Amino acid sequence: MTVGLVVVSHSAQLAAGVVELASQMAHDVALVAAGGMDDGSVGTSLDRIMAALDEADSGDGVVVLADLGSAVMTAEAAIEFLDRPAAACLADAPLVEGSVAAAVEAQGGADQAAVLHAAETAWSPAGSASPPGPSGPKAGGGAPAPLTSVFTLVNPLGLHARPAAALASELGALDVEIDVNGVDAQSVMMLMTLGAGQGAELHVSASGPEAQQALDVVRRAVESGFGES
Amino acid sequence: MADTLGTDWAIDWLRRSAATVADHRVELGELDRAIGDGDHGENLDRGFRALMAKLDAEAPPTPGSAFKMAAMTLMSTVGGAAGPLCGTAYLRAASAVGEVDILDAGALVAALTSARDGVVARGKAAPGDKTMIDAWTPAVDAAAAAQGQGVLAVLEAAATAAEAGAVDTDPLIAHKGRASYLGERAVGHRDPGAASSALILRAAADAAARNAT
């Protein structure tokens, strides 16, 4: 089981669309849309959110993403109504980017706190979210220089959403600090912001105990065209 | 006279709230159209009509259960920001009064205070932001000052202060909600949430005048 996600929006179509997008990268995650009102009009409904919270929780907790004003307030109220309010938490995150980042993180088996963190840092500059930062203690501590390499994207679509999610997820499982073209390669959102297409060069810099494995992961993924022709 | 209010008052308050919101639906919509998206009257009316249907089907046994029914229904049917805000007010009032059948002046003041605190916590607005808080805060202050004079005085003071507080939002610049995008252009318009809060608190006083025991 994984952490579940609930997407709350004023619009049923918007919530369903975000779920559709995020679930492409997270087949095993319970992603539940709670958009609009029971009568189909635009708005947010406590009943719908509470039903979605119940559906999304498989025991590992739920992270909630919400769009605007009353959606945020109604989601907060719904969480207060739970028998165990800690079972769900509301992410302070952009709806689309936060949902995608959270879904990828949940798919990788992360716990509720890590999924929340992924959502809330979906749109932050590389590195600013990770607690100590690569330029912190290890800079003066005699740590080895980062391993670097340059790869050229061969597949026609380049580093689009699906491979970005797969790569970030695989790298996320490694004990490594890794940047691609200056952004955190363990963040699917940051990889997608690169907009790297066919022929683009990826300048990779990795440090930490599993830096070499991480470079190998990137090499294999890029050279195989992310499994695409 | 025992000077308390009971479940009959709580239910009558909700019914009178529904009636006054319905009567002022168009007016609230016009206030909201001036500085918001125009749906405040419609949304609140839809919520209170849904609440009336529930009250017709099932009579809550205590004031607290009536408030909780109002909270759940408004949060599921209003749709706009007024849903979670009014719903939270009733929910916190329900928690404050607990399971008792009868409320004295002190319990009423505690319920109104908890309701106001809930709205503040949910909406993160401060007095002077041109929101429903600007009706609720003077209402709570006036209710507390009148506590020694009994339940009718508490609710009359709250309603009168809320009405004055709503009028006092006219010259304010909004700092919360859609009206905050208007800047100076919101000046001269009454906040619709403060106006509807004053209507609802007036309904509480009217219900008390009929139901005090």
PDB file of N, CA, C and O in Angstrom, chain A residues 21-86:
ATOM      1  N   LEU A  21      -3.806  13.102 -14.779  1.00  0.00           N
ATOM      2  CA  LEU A  21      -2.409  13.420 -15.088  1.00  0.00           C
ATOM      3  C   LEU A  21      -1.457  12.751 -14.100  1.00  0.00           C
ATOM      4  O   LEU A  21      -0.485  12.102 -14.482  1.00  0.00           O
ATOM      5  N   ALA A  22      -1.742  12.920 -12.818  1.00  0.00           N
ATOM      6  CA  ALA A  22      -0.829  12.412 -11.794  1.00  0.00           C
ATOM      7  C   ALA A  22      -0.805  10.885 -11.790  1.00  0.00           C
ATOM      8  O   ALA A  22       0.239  10.280 -11.533  1.00  0.00           O
ATOM      9  N   SER A  23      -1.928  10.255 -12.103  1.00  0.00           N
ATOM     10  CA  SER A  23      -1.965   8.796 -12.017  1.00  0.00           C
ATOM     11  C   SER A  23      -1.154   8.136 -13.124  1.00  0.00           C
ATOM     12  O   SER A  23      -0.773   6.977 -13.003  1.00  0.00           O
ATOM     13  N   GLN A  24      -0.856   8.876 -14.196  1.00  0.00           N
ATOM     14  CA  GLN A  24      -0.001   8.320 -15.252  1.00  0.00           C
ATOM     15  C   GLN A  24       1.367   7.933 -14.711  1.00  0.00           C
ATOM     16  O   GLN A  24       2.049   7.088 -15.271  1.00  0.00           O
ATOM     17  N   MET A  25       1.786   8.620 -13.668  1.00  0.00           N
ATOM     18  CA  MET A  25       3.109   8.370 -13.111  1.00  0.00           C
ATOM     19  C   MET A  25       3.036   7.609 -11.805  1.00  0.00           C
ATOM     20  O   MET A  25       4.026   7.458 -11.119  1.00  0.00           O
ATOM     21  N   ALA A  26       1.855   7.177 -11.427  1.00  0.00           N
ATOM     22  CA  ALA A  26       1.697   6.551 -10.118  1.00  0.00           C
ATOM     23  C   ALA A  26       0.549   5.556 -10.169  1.00  0.00           C
ATOM     24  O   ALA A  26      -0.513   5.772  -9.611  1.00  0.00           O
ATOM     25  N   HIS A  27       0.801   4.417 -10.852  1.00  0.00           N
ATOM     26  CA  HIS A  27      -0.281   3.468 -11.090  1.00  0.00           C
ATOM     27  C   HIS A  27      -0.809   2.811  -9.828  1.00  0.00           C
ATOM     28  O   HIS A  27      -1.939   2.344  -9.803  1.00  0.00           O
ATOM     29  N   ASP A  28       0.046   2.733  -8.799  1.00  0.00           N
ATOM     30  CA  ASP A  28      -0.368   1.987  -7.610  1.00  0.00           C
ATOM     31  C   ASP A  28      -0.885   2.875  -6.494  1.00  0.00           C
ATOM     32  O   ASP A  28      -1.187   2.402  -5.411  1.00  0.00           O
ATOM     33  N   VAL A  29      -0.951   4.185  -6.748  1.00  0.00           N
ATOM     34  CA  VAL A  29      -1.357   5.122  -5.699  1.00  0.00           C
ATOM     35  C   VAL A  29      -2.856   5.381  -5.792  1.00  0.00           C
ATOM     36  O   VAL A  29      -3.387   5.607  -6.882  1.00  0.00           O
ATOM     37  N   ALA A  30      -3.519   5.353  -4.629  1.00  0.00           N
ATOM     38  CA  ALA A  30      -4.943   5.707  -4.602  1.00  0.00           C
ATOM     39  C   ALA A  30      -5.057   7.219  -4.729  1.00  0.00           C
ATOM     40  O   ALA A  30      -4.730   7.961  -3.818  1.00  0.00           O
ATOM     41  N   LEU A  31      -5.473   7.666  -5.908  1.00  0.00           N
ATOM     42  CA  LEU A  31      -5.647   9.092  -6.195  1.00  0.00           C
ATOM     43  C   LEU A  31      -7.137   9.346  -6.358  1.00  0.00           C
ATOM     44  O   LEU A  31      -7.763   8.772  -7.242  1.00  0.00           O
ATOM     45  N   VAL A  32      -7.695  10.196  -5.499  1.00  0.00           N
ATOM     46  CA  VAL A  32      -9.143  10.376  -5.520  1.00  0.00           C
ATOM     47  C   VAL A  32      -9.475  11.850  -5.727  1.00  0.00           C
ATOM     48  O   VAL A  32      -8.943  12.721  -5.047  1.00  0.00           O
ATOM     49  N   ALA A  33     -10.350  12.112  -6.682  1.00  0.00           N
ATOM     50  CA  ALA A  33     -10.782  13.480  -6.974  1.00  0.00           C
ATOM     51  C   ALA A  33     -11.978  13.844  -6.095  1.00  0.00           C
ATOM     52  O   ALA A  33     -12.900  13.058  -5.934  1.00  0.00           O
ATOM     53  N   ALA A  34     -11.930  15.054  -5.527  1.00  0.00           N
ATOM     54  CA  ALA A  34     -13.074  15.576  -4.768  1.00  0.00           C
ATOM     55  C   ALA A  34     -13.326  16.987  -5.280  1.00  0.00           C
ATOM     56  O   ALA A  34     -12.933  17.970  -4.673  1.00  0.00           O
ATOM     57  N   GLY A  35     -13.965  17.067  -6.438  1.00  0.00           N
ATOM     58  CA  GLY A  35     -14.185  18.373  -7.043  1.00  0.00           C
ATOM     59  C   GLY A  35     -15.654  18.689  -7.169  1.00  0.00           C
ATOM     60  O   GLY A  35     -16.486  17.794  -7.348  1.00  0.00           O
ATOM     61  N   GLY A  36     -15.986  19.970  -7.058  1.00  0.00           N
ATOM     62  CA  GLY A  36     -17.346  20.424  -7.311  1.00  0.00           C
ATOM     63  C   GLY A  36     -18.324  20.008  -6.225  1.00  0.00           C
ATOM     64  O   GLY A  36     -17.955  19.472  -5.181  1.00  0.00           O
ATOM     65  N   MET A  37     -19.602  20.271  -6.525  1.00  0.00           N
ATOM     66  CA  MET A  37     -20.673  20.003  -5.573  1.00  0.00           C
ATOM     67  C   MET A  37     -21.454  18.782  -6.034  1.00  0.00           C
ATOM     68  O   MET A  37     -21.363  18.362  -7.182  1.00  0.00           O
ATOM     69  N   ASP A  38     -22.287  18.248  -5.128  1.00  0.00           N
ATOM     70  CA  ASP A  38     -23.086  17.066  -5.465  1.00  0.00           C
ATOM     71  C   ASP A  38     -23.995  17.308  -6.666  1.00  0.00           C
ATOM     72  O   ASP A  38     -24.274  16.395  -7.434  1.00  0.00           O
ATOM     73  N   ASP A  39     -24.475  18.555  -6.826  1.00  0.00           N
ATOM     74  CA  ASP A  39     -25.391  18.831  -7.937  1.00  0.00           C
ATOM     75  C   ASP A  39     -24.644  19.184  -9.227  1.00  0.00           C
ATOM     76  O   ASP A  39     -25.256  19.609 -10.199  1.00  0.00           O
ATOM     77  N   GLY A  40     -23.315  19.034  -9.200  1.00  0.00           N
ATOM     78  CA  GLY A  40     -22.550  19.278 -10.411  1.00  0.00           C
ATOM     79  C   GLY A  40     -22.079  20.712 -10.562  1.00  0.00           C
ATOM     80  O   GLY A  40     -21.326  21.023 -11.490  1.00  0.00           O
ATOM     81  N   SER A  41     -22.493  21.593  -9.652  1.00  0.00           N
ATOM     82  CA  SER A  41     -22.076  22.989  -9.791  1.00  0.00           C
ATOM     83  C   SER A  41     -20.674  23.192  -9.219  1.00  0.00           C
ATOM     84  O   SER A  41     -20.110  22.319  -8.565  1.00  0.00           O
ATOM     85  N   VAL A  42     -20.136  24.364  -9.491  1.00  0.00           N
ATOM     86  CA  VAL A  42     -18.787  24.705  -9.029  1.00  0.00           C
ATOM     87  C   VAL A  42     -18.834  25.056  -7.538  1.00  0.00           C
ATOM     88  O   VAL A  42     -19.700  25.798  -7.098  1.00  0.00           O
ATOM     89  N   GLY A  43     -17.904  24.492  -6.781  1.00  0.00           N
ATOM     90  CA  GLY A  43     -17.853  24.747  -5.347  1.00  0.00           C
ATOM     91  C   GLY A  43     -17.139  23.601  -4.665  1.00  0.00           C
ATOM     92  O   GLY A  43     -16.620  22.716  -5.334  1.00  0.00           O
ATOM     93  N   THR A  44     -17.082  23.636  -3.334  1.00  0.00           N
ATOM     94  CA  THR A  44     -16.471  22.507  -2.636  1.00  0.00           C
ATOM     95  C   THR A  44     -17.442  21.975  -1.593  1.00  0.00           C
ATOM     96  O   THR A  44     -18.192  22.712  -0.984  1.00  0.00           O
ATOM     97  N   SER A  45     -17.403  20.665  -1.416  1.00  0.00           N
ATOM     98  CA  SER A  45     -18.357  19.978  -0.549  1.00  0.00           C
ATOM     99  C   SER A  45     -17.636  19.152   0.506  1.00  0.00           C
ATOM    100  O   SER A  45     -16.804  18.303   0.180  1.00  0.00           O
ATOM    101  N   LEU A  46     -17.974  19.415   1.754  1.00  0.00           N
ATOM    102  CA  LEU A  46     -17.397  18.640   2.852  1.00  0.00           C
ATOM    103  C   LEU A  46     -17.662  17.147   2.672  1.00  0.00           C
ATOM    104  O   LEU A  46     -16.764  16.327   2.848  1.00  0.00           O
ATOM    105  N   ASP A  47     -18.893  16.798   2.324  1.00  0.00           N
ATOM    106  CA  ASP A  47     -19.247  15.380   2.170  1.00  0.00           C
ATOM    107  C   ASP A  47     -18.360  14.690   1.139  1.00  0.00           C
ATOM    108  O   ASP A  47     -17.882  13.578   1.352  1.00  0.00           O
ATOM    109  N   ARG A  48     -18.170  15.371   0.019  1.00  0.00           N
ATOM    110  CA  ARG A  48     -17.367  14.749  -1.049  1.00  0.00           C
ATOM    111  C   ARG A  48     -15.923  14.584  -0.620  1.00  0.00           C
ATOM    112  O   ARG A  48     -15.281  13.575  -0.923  1.00  0.00           O
ATOM    113  N   ILE A  49     -15.407  15.589   0.078  1.00  0.00           N
ATOM    114  CA  ILE A  49     -14.009  15.497   0.524  1.00  0.00           C
ATOM    115  C   ILE A  49     -13.859  14.383   1.560  1.00  0.00           C
ATOM    116  O   ILE A  49     -12.902  13.607   1.528  1.00  0.00           O
ATOM    117  N   MET A  50     -14.821  14.295   2.475  1.00  0.00           N
ATOM    118  CA  MET A  50     -14.713  13.252   3.507  1.00  0.00           C
ATOM    119  C   MET A  50     -14.806  11.862   2.893  1.00  0.00           C
ATOM    120  O   MET A  50     -14.081  10.942   3.298  1.00  0.00           O
ATOM    121  N   ALA A  51     -15.676  11.701   1.901  1.00  0.00           N
ATOM    122  CA  ALA A  51     -15.776  10.403   1.234  1.00  0.00           C
ATOM    123  C   ALA A  51     -14.469  10.076   0.511  1.00  0.00           C
ATOM    124  O   ALA A  51     -13.999   8.928   0.525  1.00  0.00           O
ATOM    125  N   ALA A  52     -13.852  11.100  -0.096  1.00  0.00           N
ATOM    126  CA  ALA A  52     -12.587  10.883  -0.807  1.00  0.00           C
ATOM    127  C   ALA A  52     -11.467  10.531   0.166  1.00  0.00           C
ATOM    128  O   ALA A  52     -10.627   9.665  -0.121  1.00  0.00           O
ATOM    129  N   LEU A  53     -11.448  11.192   1.323  1.00  0.00           N
ATOM    130  CA  LEU A  53     -10.424  10.883   2.328  1.00  0.00           C
ATOM    131  C   LEU A  53     -10.538   9.426   2.752  1.00  0.00           C
ATOM    132  O   LEU A  53      -9.537   8.721   2.895  1.00  0.00           O
ATOM    133  N   ASP A  54     -11.766   8.983   2.936  1.00  0.00           N
ATOM    134  CA  ASP A  54     -12.000   7.604   3.349  1.00  0.00           C
ATOM    135  C   ASP A  54     -11.530   6.632   2.272  1.00  0.00           C
ATOM    136  O   ASP A  54     -10.867   5.627   2.547  1.00  0.00           O
ATOM    137  N   GLU A  55     -11.843   6.963   1.018  1.00  0.00           N
ATOM    138  CA  GLU A  55     -11.494   6.079  -0.097  1.00  0.00           C
ATOM    139  C   GLU A  55      -9.975   6.014  -0.309  1.00  0.00           C
ATOM    140  O   GLU A  55      -9.436   4.966  -0.663  1.00  0.00           O
ATOM    141  N   ALA A  56      -9.291   7.137  -0.071  1.00  0.00           N
ATOM    142  CA  ALA A  56      -7.854   7.197  -0.390  1.00  0.00           C
ATOM    143  C   ALA A  56      -6.989   6.567   0.694  1.00  0.00           C
ATOM    144  O   ALA A  56      -5.835   6.237   0.445  1.00  0.00           O
ATOM    145  N   ASP A  57      -7.541   6.415   1.894  1.00  0.00           N
ATOM    146  CA  ASP A  57      -6.692   5.962   3.005  1.00  0.00           C
ATOM    147  C   ASP A  57      -6.686   4.457   3.110  1.00  0.00           C
ATOM    148  O   ASP A  57      -7.675   3.836   3.460  1.00  0.00           O
ATOM    149  N   SER A  58      -5.514   3.884   2.800  1.00  0.00           N
ATOM    150  CA  SER A  58      -5.391   2.438   2.933  1.00  0.00           C
ATOM    151  C   SER A  58      -4.657   2.079   4.220  1.00  0.00           C
ATOM    152  O   SER A  58      -4.251   0.937   4.399  1.00  0.00           O
ATOM    153  N   GLY A  59      -4.461   3.055   5.081  1.00  0.00           N
ATOM    154  CA  GLY A  59      -3.762   2.788   6.338  1.00  0.00           C
ATOM    155  C   GLY A  59      -2.436   3.506   6.449  1.00  0.00           C
ATOM    156  O   GLY A  59      -1.875   3.639   7.535  1.00  0.00           O
ATOM    157  N   ASP A  60      -1.928   3.999   5.314  1.00  0.00           N
ATOM    158  CA  ASP A  60      -0.649   4.701   5.324  1.00  0.00           C
ATOM    159  C   ASP A  60      -0.824   6.218   5.327  1.00  0.00           C
ATOM    160  O   ASP A  60       0.141   6.955   5.192  1.00  0.00           O
ATOM    161  N   GLY A  61      -2.050   6.676   5.429  1.00  0.00           N
ATOM    162  CA  GLY A  61      -2.291   8.114   5.491  1.00  0.00           C
ATOM    163  C   GLY A  61      -2.577   8.711   4.127  1.00  0.00           C
ATOM    164  O   GLY A  61      -2.434   8.064   3.095  1.00  0.00           O
ATOM    165  N   VAL A  62      -3.003   9.977   4.169  1.00  0.00           N
ATOM    166  CA  VAL A  62      -3.431  10.684   2.962  1.00  0.00           C
ATOM    167  C   VAL A  62      -2.797  12.072   2.939  1.00  0.00           C
ATOM    168  O   VAL A  62      -2.651  12.704   3.988  1.00  0.00           O
ATOM    169  N   VAL A  63      -2.427  12.516   1.754  1.00  0.00           N
ATOM    170  CA  VAL A  63      -2.018  13.903   1.561  1.00  0.00           C
ATOM    171  C   VAL A  63      -3.058  14.559   0.655  1.00  0.00           C
ATOM    172  O   VAL A  63      -3.480  13.969  -0.345  1.00  0.00           O
ATOM    173  N   VAL A  64      -3.502  15.759   1.039  1.00  0.00           N
ATOM    174  CA  VAL A  64      -4.568  16.459   0.326  1.00  0.00           C
ATOM    175  C   VAL A  64      -3.989  17.673  -0.402  1.00  0.00           C
ATOM    176  O   VAL A  64      -3.223  18.439   0.170  1.00  0.00           O
ATOM    177  N   LEU A  65      -4.370  17.808  -1.667  1.00  0.00           N
ATOM    178  CA  LEU A  65      -4.011  18.981  -2.462  1.00  0.00           C
ATOM    179  C   LEU A  65      -5.301  19.731  -2.766  1.00  0.00           C
ATOM    180  O   LEU A  65      -6.299  19.105  -3.108  1.00  0.00           O
ATOM    181  N   ALA A  66      -5.259  21.071  -2.663  1.00  0.00           N
ATOM    182  CA  ALA A  66      -6.486  21.845  -2.886  1.00  0.00           C
ATOM    183  C   ALA A  66      -6.178  23.077  -3.722  1.00  0.00           C
ATOM    184  O   ALA A  66      -5.050  23.563  -3.716  1.00  0.00           O
ATOM    185  N   ASP A  67      -7.197  23.565  -4.440  1.00  0.00           N
ATOM    186  CA  ASP A  67      -6.902  24.679  -5.344  1.00  0.00           C
ATOM    187  C   ASP A  67      -6.985  26.070  -4.706  1.00  0.00           C
ATOM    188  O   ASP A  67      -5.978  26.695  -4.491  1.00  0.00           O
ATOM    189  N   LEU A  68      -8.168  26.569  -4.371  1.00  0.00           N
ATOM    190  CA  LEU A  68      -8.294  27.960  -3.960  1.00  0.00           C
ATOM    191  C   LEU A  68      -9.116  28.094  -2.693  1.00  0.00           C
ATOM    192  O   LEU A  68      -9.895  27.213  -2.365  1.00  0.00           O
ATOM    193  N   GLY A  69      -9.017  29.251  -2.077  1.00  0.00           N
ATOM    194  CA  GLY A  69      -9.819  29.707  -0.935  1.00  0.00           C
ATOM    195  C   GLY A  69     -10.701  28.689  -0.247  1.00  0.00           C
ATOM    196  O   GLY A  69     -10.279  28.024   0.691  1.00  0.00           O
ATOM    197  N   SER A  70     -11.935  28.541  -0.697  1.00  0.00           N
ATOM    198  CA  SER A  70     -12.859  27.710   0.070  1.00  0.00           C
ATOM    199  C   SER A  70     -12.519  26.233  -0.063  1.00  0.00           C
ATOM    200  O   SER A  70     -12.871  25.436   0.809  1.00  0.00           O
ATOM    201  N   ALA A  71     -11.845  25.837  -1.133  1.00  0.00           N
ATOM    202  CA  ALA A  71     -11.418  24.437  -1.237  1.00  0.00           C
ATOM    203  C   ALA A  71     -10.414  24.134  -0.126  1.00  0.00           C
ATOM    204  O   ALA A  71     -10.467  23.073   0.506  1.00  0.00           O
ATOM    205  N   VAL A  72      -9.515  25.074   0.115  1.00  0.00           N
ATOM    206  CA  VAL A  72      -8.525  24.895   1.181  1.00  0.00           C
ATOM    207  C   VAL A  72      -9.230  24.850   2.535  1.00  0.00           C
ATOM    208  O   VAL A  72      -8.984  23.960   3.353  1.00  0.00           O
ATOM    209  N   MET A  73     -10.159  25.779   2.750  1.00  0.00           N
ATOM    210  CA  MET A  73     -10.837  25.831   4.050  1.00  0.00           C
ATOM    211  C   MET A  73     -11.711  24.599   4.281  1.00  0.00           C
ATOM    212  O   MET A  73     -11.762  24.059   5.385  1.00  0.00           O
ATOM    213  N   THR A  74     -12.400  24.150   3.244  1.00  0.00           N
ATOM    214  CA  THR A  74     -13.263  22.977   3.417  1.00  0.00           C
ATOM    215  C   THR A  74     -12.413  21.723   3.618  1.00  0.00           C
ATOM    216  O   THR A  74     -12.784  20.840   4.404  1.00  0.00           O
ATOM    217  N   ALA A  75     -11.280  21.656   2.938  1.00  0.00           N
ATOM    218  CA  ALA A  75     -10.386  20.512   3.136  1.00  0.00           C
ATOM    219  C   ALA A  75      -9.857  20.497   4.567  1.00  0.00           C
ATOM    220  O   ALA A  75      -9.792  19.440   5.206  1.00  0.00           O
ATOM    221  N   GLU A  76      -9.492  21.665   5.075  1.00  0.00           N
ATOM    222  CA  GLU A  76      -9.028  21.740   6.478  1.00  0.00           C
ATOM    223  C   GLU A  76     -10.116  21.260   7.429  1.00  0.00           C
ATOM    224  O   GLU A  76      -9.850  20.508   8.377  1.00  0.00           O
ATOM    225  N   ALA A  77     -11.342  21.705   7.164  1.00  0.00           N
ATOM    226  CA  ALA A  77     -12.454  21.297   8.033  1.00  0.00           C
ATOM    227  C   ALA A  77     -12.671  19.794   7.945  1.00  0.00           C
ATOM    228  O   ALA A  77     -12.907  19.130   8.965  1.00  0.00           O
ATOM    229  N   ALA A  78     -12.583  19.241   6.745  1.00  0.00           N
ATOM    230  CA  ALA A  78     -12.794  17.797   6.575  1.00  0.00           C
ATOM    231  C   ALA A  78     -11.762  17.003   7.368  1.00  0.00           C
ATOM    232  O   ALA A  78     -12.087  15.982   7.983  1.00  0.00           O
ATOM    233  N   ILE A  79     -10.535  17.487   7.363  1.00  0.00           N
ATOM    234  CA  ILE A  79      -9.475  16.785   8.108  1.00  0.00           C
ATOM    235  C   ILE A  79      -9.766  16.849   9.609  1.00  0.00           C
ATOM    236  O   ILE A  79      -9.592  15.869  10.328  1.00  0.00           O
ATOM    237  N   GLU A  80     -10.279  18.015  10.071  1.00  0.00           N
ATOM    238  CA  GLU A  80     -10.640  18.132  11.495  1.00  0.00           C
ATOM    239  C   GLU A  80     -11.731  17.142  11.882  1.00  0.00           C
ATOM    240  O   GLU A  80     -11.791  16.695  13.019  1.00  0.00           O
ATOM    241  N   PHE A  81     -12.594  16.819  10.925  1.00  0.00           N
ATOM    242  CA  PHE A  81     -13.717  15.927  11.222  1.00  0.00           C
ATOM    243  C   PHE A  81     -13.294  14.464  11.334  1.00  0.00           C
ATOM    244  O   PHE A  81     -14.058  13.647  11.832  1.00  0.00           O
ATOM    245  N   LEU A  82     -12.112  14.121  10.832  1.00  0.00           N
ATOM    246  CA  LEU A  82     -11.698  12.716  10.854  1.00  0.00           C
ATOM    247  C   LEU A  82     -11.575  12.222  12.287  1.00  0.00           C
ATOM    248  O   LEU A  82     -11.228  12.977  13.196  1.00  0.00           O
ATOM    249  N   ASP A  83     -11.836  10.932  12.488  1.00  0.00           N
ATOM    250  CA  ASP A  83     -11.639  10.348  13.808  1.00  0.00           C
ATOM    251  C   ASP A  83     -10.182  10.497  14.235  1.00  0.00           C
ATOM    252  O   ASP A  83      -9.870  10.683  15.401  1.00  0.00           O
ATOM    253  N   ARG A  84      -9.294  10.383  13.267  1.00  0.00           N
ATOM    254  CA  ARG A  84      -7.861  10.508  13.549  1.00  0.00           C
ATOM    255  C   ARG A  84      -7.306  11.564  12.573  1.00  0.00           C
ATOM    256  O   ARG A  84      -6.870  11.240  11.471  1.00  0.00           O
ATOM    257  N   PRO A  85      -7.340  12.854  12.982  1.00  0.00           N
ATOM    258  CA  PRO A  85      -6.967  13.911  12.036  1.00  0.00           C
ATOM    259  C   PRO A  85      -5.547  13.752  11.456  1.00  0.00           C
ATOM    260  O   PRO A  85      -5.282  14.185  10.342  1.00  0.00           O
ATOM    261  N   ALA A  86      -4.658  13.102  12.191  1.00  0.00           N
ATOM    262  CA  ALA A  86      -3.297  12.929  11.684  1.00  0.00           C
ATOM    263  C   ALA A  86      -3.249  12.028  10.455  1.00  0.00           C
ATOM    264  O   ALA A  86      -2.233  11.977   9.755  1.00  0.00           O
TER     265      ALA A  86
END
